[in-house]
CSV table of C-alpha atoms in Angstrom, one decimal:
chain,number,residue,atom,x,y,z
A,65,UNK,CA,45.7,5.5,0.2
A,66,UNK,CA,45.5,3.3,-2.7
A,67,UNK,CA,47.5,3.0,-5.6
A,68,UNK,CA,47.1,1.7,-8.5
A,69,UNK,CA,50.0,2.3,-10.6
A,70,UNK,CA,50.6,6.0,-10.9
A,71,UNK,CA,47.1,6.9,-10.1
A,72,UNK,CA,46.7,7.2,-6.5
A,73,UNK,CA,43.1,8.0,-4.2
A,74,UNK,CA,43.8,9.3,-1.0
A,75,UNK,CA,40.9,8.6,1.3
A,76,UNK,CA,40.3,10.2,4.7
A,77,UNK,CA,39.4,8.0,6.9
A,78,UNK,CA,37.4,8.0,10.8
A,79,UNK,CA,35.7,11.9,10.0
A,80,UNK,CA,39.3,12.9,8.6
A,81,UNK,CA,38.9,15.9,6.4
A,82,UNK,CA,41.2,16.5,3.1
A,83,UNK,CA,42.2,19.5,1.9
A,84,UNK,CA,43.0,19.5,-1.4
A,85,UNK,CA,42.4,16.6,-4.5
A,86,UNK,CA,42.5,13.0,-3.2
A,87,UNK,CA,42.5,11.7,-7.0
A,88,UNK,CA,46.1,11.9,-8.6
A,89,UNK,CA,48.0,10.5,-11.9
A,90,UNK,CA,51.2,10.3,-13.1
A,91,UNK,CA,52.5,9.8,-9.3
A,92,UNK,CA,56.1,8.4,-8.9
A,93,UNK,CA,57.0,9.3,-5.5
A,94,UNK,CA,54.9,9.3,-2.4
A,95,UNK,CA,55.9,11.2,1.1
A,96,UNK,CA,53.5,10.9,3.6
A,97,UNK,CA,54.0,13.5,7.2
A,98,UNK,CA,51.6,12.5,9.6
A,99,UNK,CA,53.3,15.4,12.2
A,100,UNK,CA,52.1,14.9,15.4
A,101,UNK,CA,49.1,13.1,17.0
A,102,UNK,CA,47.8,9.9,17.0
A,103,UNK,CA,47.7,8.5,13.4
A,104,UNK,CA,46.4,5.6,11.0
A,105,UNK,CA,47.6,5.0,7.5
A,106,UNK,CA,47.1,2.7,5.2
A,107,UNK,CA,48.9,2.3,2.0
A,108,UNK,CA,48.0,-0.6,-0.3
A,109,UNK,CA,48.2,-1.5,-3.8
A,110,UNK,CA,51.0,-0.6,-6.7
A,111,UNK,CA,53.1,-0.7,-8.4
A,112,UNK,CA,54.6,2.6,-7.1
A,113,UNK,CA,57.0,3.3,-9.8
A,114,UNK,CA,59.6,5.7,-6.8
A,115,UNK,CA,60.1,6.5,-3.5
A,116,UNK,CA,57.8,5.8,-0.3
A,117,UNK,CA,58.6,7.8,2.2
A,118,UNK,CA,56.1,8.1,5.6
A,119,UNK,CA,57.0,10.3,8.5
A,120,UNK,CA,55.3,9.4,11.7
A,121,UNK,CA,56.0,11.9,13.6
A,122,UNK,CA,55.5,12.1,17.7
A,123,UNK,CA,52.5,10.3,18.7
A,124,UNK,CA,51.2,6.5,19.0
A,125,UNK,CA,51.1,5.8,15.1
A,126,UNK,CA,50.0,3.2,13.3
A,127,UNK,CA,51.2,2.4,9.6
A,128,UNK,CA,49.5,-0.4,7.6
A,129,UNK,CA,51.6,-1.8,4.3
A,130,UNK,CA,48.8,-4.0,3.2
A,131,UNK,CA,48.9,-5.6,-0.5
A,132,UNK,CA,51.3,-3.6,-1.9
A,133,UNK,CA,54.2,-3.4,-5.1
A,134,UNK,CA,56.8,0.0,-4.3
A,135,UNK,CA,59.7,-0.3,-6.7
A,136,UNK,CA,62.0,2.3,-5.0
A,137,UNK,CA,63.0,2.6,-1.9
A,138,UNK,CA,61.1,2.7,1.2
A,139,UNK,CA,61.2,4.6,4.3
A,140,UNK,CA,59.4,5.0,7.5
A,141,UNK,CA,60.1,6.4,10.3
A,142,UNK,CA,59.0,7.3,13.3
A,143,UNK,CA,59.6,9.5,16.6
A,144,UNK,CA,58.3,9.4,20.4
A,145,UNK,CA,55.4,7.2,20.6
A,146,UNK,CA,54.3,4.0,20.6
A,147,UNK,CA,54.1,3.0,16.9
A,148,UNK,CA,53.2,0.0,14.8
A,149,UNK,CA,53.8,-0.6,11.3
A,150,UNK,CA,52.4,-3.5,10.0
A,151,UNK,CA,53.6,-5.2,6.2
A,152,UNK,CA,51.7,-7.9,5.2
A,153,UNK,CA,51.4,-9.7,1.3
A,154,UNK,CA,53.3,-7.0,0.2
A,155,UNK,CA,56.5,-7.0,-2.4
A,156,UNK,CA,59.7,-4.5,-2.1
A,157,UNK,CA,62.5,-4.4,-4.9
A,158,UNK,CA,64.1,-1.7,-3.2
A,159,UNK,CA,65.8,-1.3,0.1
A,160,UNK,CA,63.4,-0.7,3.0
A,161,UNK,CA,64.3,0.9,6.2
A,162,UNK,CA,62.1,0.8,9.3
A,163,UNK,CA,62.8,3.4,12.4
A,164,UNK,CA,60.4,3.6,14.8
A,165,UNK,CA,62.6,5.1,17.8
A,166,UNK,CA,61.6,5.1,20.8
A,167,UNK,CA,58.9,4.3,22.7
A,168,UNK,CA,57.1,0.6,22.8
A,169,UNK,CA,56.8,-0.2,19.2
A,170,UNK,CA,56.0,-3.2,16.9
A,171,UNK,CA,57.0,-4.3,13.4
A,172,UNK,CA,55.1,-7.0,11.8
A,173,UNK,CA,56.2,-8.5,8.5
A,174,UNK,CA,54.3,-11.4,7.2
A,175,UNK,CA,54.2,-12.6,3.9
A,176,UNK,CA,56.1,-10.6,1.9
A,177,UNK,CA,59.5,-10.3,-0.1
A,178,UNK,CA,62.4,-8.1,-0.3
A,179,UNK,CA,64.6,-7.5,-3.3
A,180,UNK,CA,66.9,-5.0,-1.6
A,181,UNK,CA,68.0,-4.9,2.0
A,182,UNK,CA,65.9,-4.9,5.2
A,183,UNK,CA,66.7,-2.8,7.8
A,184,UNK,CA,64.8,-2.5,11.2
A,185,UNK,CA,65.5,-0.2,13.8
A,186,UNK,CA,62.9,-0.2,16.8
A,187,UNK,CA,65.2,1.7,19.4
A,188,UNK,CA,64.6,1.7,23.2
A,189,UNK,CA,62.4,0.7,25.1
A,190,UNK,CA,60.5,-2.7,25.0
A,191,UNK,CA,59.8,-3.3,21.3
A,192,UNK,CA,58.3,-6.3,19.3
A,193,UNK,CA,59.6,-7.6,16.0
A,194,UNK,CA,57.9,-10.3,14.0
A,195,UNK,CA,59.0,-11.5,10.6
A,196,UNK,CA,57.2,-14.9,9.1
A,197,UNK,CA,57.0,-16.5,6.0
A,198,UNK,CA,59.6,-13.7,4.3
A,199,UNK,CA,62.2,-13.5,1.6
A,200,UNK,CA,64.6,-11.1,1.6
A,201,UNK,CA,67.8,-10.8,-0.7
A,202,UNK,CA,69.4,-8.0,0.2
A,203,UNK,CA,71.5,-7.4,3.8
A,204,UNK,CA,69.1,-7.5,6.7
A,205,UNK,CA,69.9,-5.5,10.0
A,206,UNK,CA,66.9,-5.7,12.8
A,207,UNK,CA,68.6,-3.6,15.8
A,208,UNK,CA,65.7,-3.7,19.0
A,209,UNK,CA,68.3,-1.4,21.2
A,210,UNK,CA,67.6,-1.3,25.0
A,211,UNK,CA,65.4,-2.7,27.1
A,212,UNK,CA,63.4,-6.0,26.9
A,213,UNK,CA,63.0,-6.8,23.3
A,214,UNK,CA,61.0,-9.6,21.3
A,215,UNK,CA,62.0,-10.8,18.1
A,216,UNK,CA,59.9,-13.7,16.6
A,217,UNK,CA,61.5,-15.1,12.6
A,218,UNK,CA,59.4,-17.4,11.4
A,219,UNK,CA,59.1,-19.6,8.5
A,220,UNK,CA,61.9,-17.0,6.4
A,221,UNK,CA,64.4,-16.9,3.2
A,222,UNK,CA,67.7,-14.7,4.1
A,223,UNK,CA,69.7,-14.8,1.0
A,224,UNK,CA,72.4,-12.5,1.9
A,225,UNK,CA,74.0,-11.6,5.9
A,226,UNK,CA,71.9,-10.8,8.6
A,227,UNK,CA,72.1,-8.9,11.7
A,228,UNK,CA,70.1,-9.2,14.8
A,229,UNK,CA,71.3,-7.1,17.7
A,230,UNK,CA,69.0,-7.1,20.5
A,231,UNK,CA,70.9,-4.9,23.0
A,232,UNK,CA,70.8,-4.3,26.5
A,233,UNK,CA,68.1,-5.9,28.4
A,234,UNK,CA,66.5,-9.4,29.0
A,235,UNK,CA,66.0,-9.8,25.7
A,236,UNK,CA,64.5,-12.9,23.3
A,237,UNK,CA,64.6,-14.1,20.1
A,238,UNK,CA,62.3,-17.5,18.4
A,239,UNK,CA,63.9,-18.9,15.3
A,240,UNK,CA,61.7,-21.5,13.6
A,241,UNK,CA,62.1,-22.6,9.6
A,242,UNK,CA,64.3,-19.9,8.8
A,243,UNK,CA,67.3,-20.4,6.2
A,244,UNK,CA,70.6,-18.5,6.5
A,245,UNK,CA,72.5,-18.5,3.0
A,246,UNK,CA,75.4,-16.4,4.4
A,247,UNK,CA,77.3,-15.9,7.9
A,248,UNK,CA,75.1,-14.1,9.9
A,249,UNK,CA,74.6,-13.1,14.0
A,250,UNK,CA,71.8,-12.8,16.4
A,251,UNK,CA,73.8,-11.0,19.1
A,252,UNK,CA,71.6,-10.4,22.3
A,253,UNK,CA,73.7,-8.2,24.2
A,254,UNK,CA,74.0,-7.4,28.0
A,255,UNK,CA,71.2,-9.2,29.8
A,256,UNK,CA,69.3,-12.6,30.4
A,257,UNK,CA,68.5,-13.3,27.2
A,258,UNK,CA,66.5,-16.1,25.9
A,259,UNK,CA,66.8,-18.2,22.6
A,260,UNK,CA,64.5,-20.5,21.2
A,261,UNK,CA,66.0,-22.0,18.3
A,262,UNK,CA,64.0,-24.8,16.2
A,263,UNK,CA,64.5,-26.0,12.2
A,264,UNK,CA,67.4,-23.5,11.5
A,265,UNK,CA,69.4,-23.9,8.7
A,266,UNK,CA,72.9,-23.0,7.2
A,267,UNK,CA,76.0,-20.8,9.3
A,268,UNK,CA,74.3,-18.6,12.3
A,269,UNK,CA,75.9,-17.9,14.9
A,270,UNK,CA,74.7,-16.9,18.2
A,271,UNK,CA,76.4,-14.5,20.7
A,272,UNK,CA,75.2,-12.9,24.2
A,273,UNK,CA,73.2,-16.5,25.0
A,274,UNK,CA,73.5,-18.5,27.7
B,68,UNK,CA,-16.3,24.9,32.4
B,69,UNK,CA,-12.8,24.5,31.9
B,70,UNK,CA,-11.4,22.2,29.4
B,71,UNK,CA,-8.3,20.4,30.0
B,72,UNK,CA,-5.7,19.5,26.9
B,73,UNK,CA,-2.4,17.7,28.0
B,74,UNK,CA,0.4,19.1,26.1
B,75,UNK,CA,3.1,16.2,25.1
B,76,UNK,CA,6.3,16.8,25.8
B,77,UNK,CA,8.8,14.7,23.6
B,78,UNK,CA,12.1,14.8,23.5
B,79,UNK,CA,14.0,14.2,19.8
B,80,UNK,CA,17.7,13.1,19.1
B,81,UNK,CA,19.8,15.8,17.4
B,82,UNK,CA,21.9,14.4,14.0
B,83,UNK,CA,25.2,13.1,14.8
B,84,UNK,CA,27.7,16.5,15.3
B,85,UNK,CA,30.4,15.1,13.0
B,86,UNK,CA,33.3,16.8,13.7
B,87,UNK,CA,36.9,16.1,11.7
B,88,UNK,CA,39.3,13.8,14.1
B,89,UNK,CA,41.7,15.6,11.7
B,90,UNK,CA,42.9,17.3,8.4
B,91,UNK,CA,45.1,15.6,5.8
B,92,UNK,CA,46.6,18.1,3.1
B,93,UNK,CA,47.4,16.9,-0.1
B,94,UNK,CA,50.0,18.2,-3.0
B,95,UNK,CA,51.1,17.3,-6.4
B,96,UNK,CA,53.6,18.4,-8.2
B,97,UNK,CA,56.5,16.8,-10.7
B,98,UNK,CA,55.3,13.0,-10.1
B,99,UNK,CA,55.7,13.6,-5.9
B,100,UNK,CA,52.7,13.3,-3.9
B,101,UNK,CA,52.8,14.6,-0.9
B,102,UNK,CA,50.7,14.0,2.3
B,103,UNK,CA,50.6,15.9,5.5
B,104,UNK,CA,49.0,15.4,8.8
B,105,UNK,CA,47.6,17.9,11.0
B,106,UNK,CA,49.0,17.7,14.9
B,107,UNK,CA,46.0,15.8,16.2
């Protein structure tokens, strides 16, 4: 899907068929149900002037944020599956929530910037977050829940608190170039959790560690 | 006298069967797009 302000082309992609138009104008709001199945999507461009909402439904999904302005907020969420969602040189001003659930999922956010707050939710199982070369103003939460999780910040602005809870499981977190404007906690929770903590700056604190 | 001709057999590729891996479903109304998967 591109957009390019509020004209938006949907394009089907690997023999998908679309029923209906794929040219639109005057869009403000986007909400994207992928239902079950194994899915791709890509959604680049803007400004979207609303709402993003994508629905991954069950299935191993993959959602790719690539290049892209949304001025409202942002959700994407996800059910059984393994899932990845992918952001990369995009820009946010609103709040963005990720939920993949369960399943072995993977959020990747490089090189982007949030104006609102960041929330990340990847649920059980063994899930991967990575977030590098970031800025983020609002109130960030990343929760990985159970299981053996890896969380990778990297290179990262966090102007307002931030929550890492990495919960049950031998969990581990890599911290490298990342500024803290605000009390914040990486909290790793029951298990032999690792930390790997290198150019870190301004009041973190660290609990569940060795 | 009998004449012999050899009849060729060759055998050609068919065109690609493309098939749709799935259908997308698109709406528009009010400023709201909306997009729906099939279940594949």
């Amino acid at each position: 899907m591109h957009i390019n302000g509020g004209n938006v082309t949907v394009h089907g992609k690997d023999n998908t068929a679309i029923i209906g138009p794929t040219n639109f104008a005057g869009v403000i709001n986007v909400n994207v149900n992928l239902a079950a199945g194994n899915d791709k999507l890509l959604v680049k461009g803007g400004p979207l002037a609303g709402n993003l909402n994508i629905n991954l439904g069950v299935g191993n999904d993959e959602v790719d944020l690539h290049n892209l302005t949304v001025n409202g907020p942002v959700n994407v969420v996800g059910l059984a599956g393994h899932d990845l969602v992918e952001i990369e040189d995009s820009n946010f001003l609103g709040n963005i929530t990720i939920n993949t659930a369960t399943n072995n999922d993977e959020v990747d956010i490089f090189e982007s910037s949030f104006g609102g707050n960041l929330t990340v939710l990847t649920s059980w199982h063994h899930d991967k977050v990575e977030i590098e070369d970031v800025t983020v103003a609002g109130i960030v939460q990343v929760d990985t829940g159970g299981h053996n999780d890896q969380v990778r910040i990297e290179d990262t602005d966090f102007a307002a608190a931030v929550t890492v809870l990495l919960g049950a499981g031998n969990d581990s977190i890599e911290l490298e170039e990342v500024n803290f404007a605000v009390p914040s906690v990486i909290n790793g929770g029951p298990g032999n959790d690792n930390r790997d903590v290198d150019d870190v700056a301004g009041p973190v604190a660290f609990v569940g560690f060795p | 006298m009998y004449t012999s001709r050899s009849n060729l057999l060759r055998m050609e590729h068919l065109e690609d069967r493309s098939l749709p891996a799935g259908t997308v479903t698109t709406a528009f109304a009010l400023g709201n797009l909306t997009i729906t998967g099939d279940p594949q």
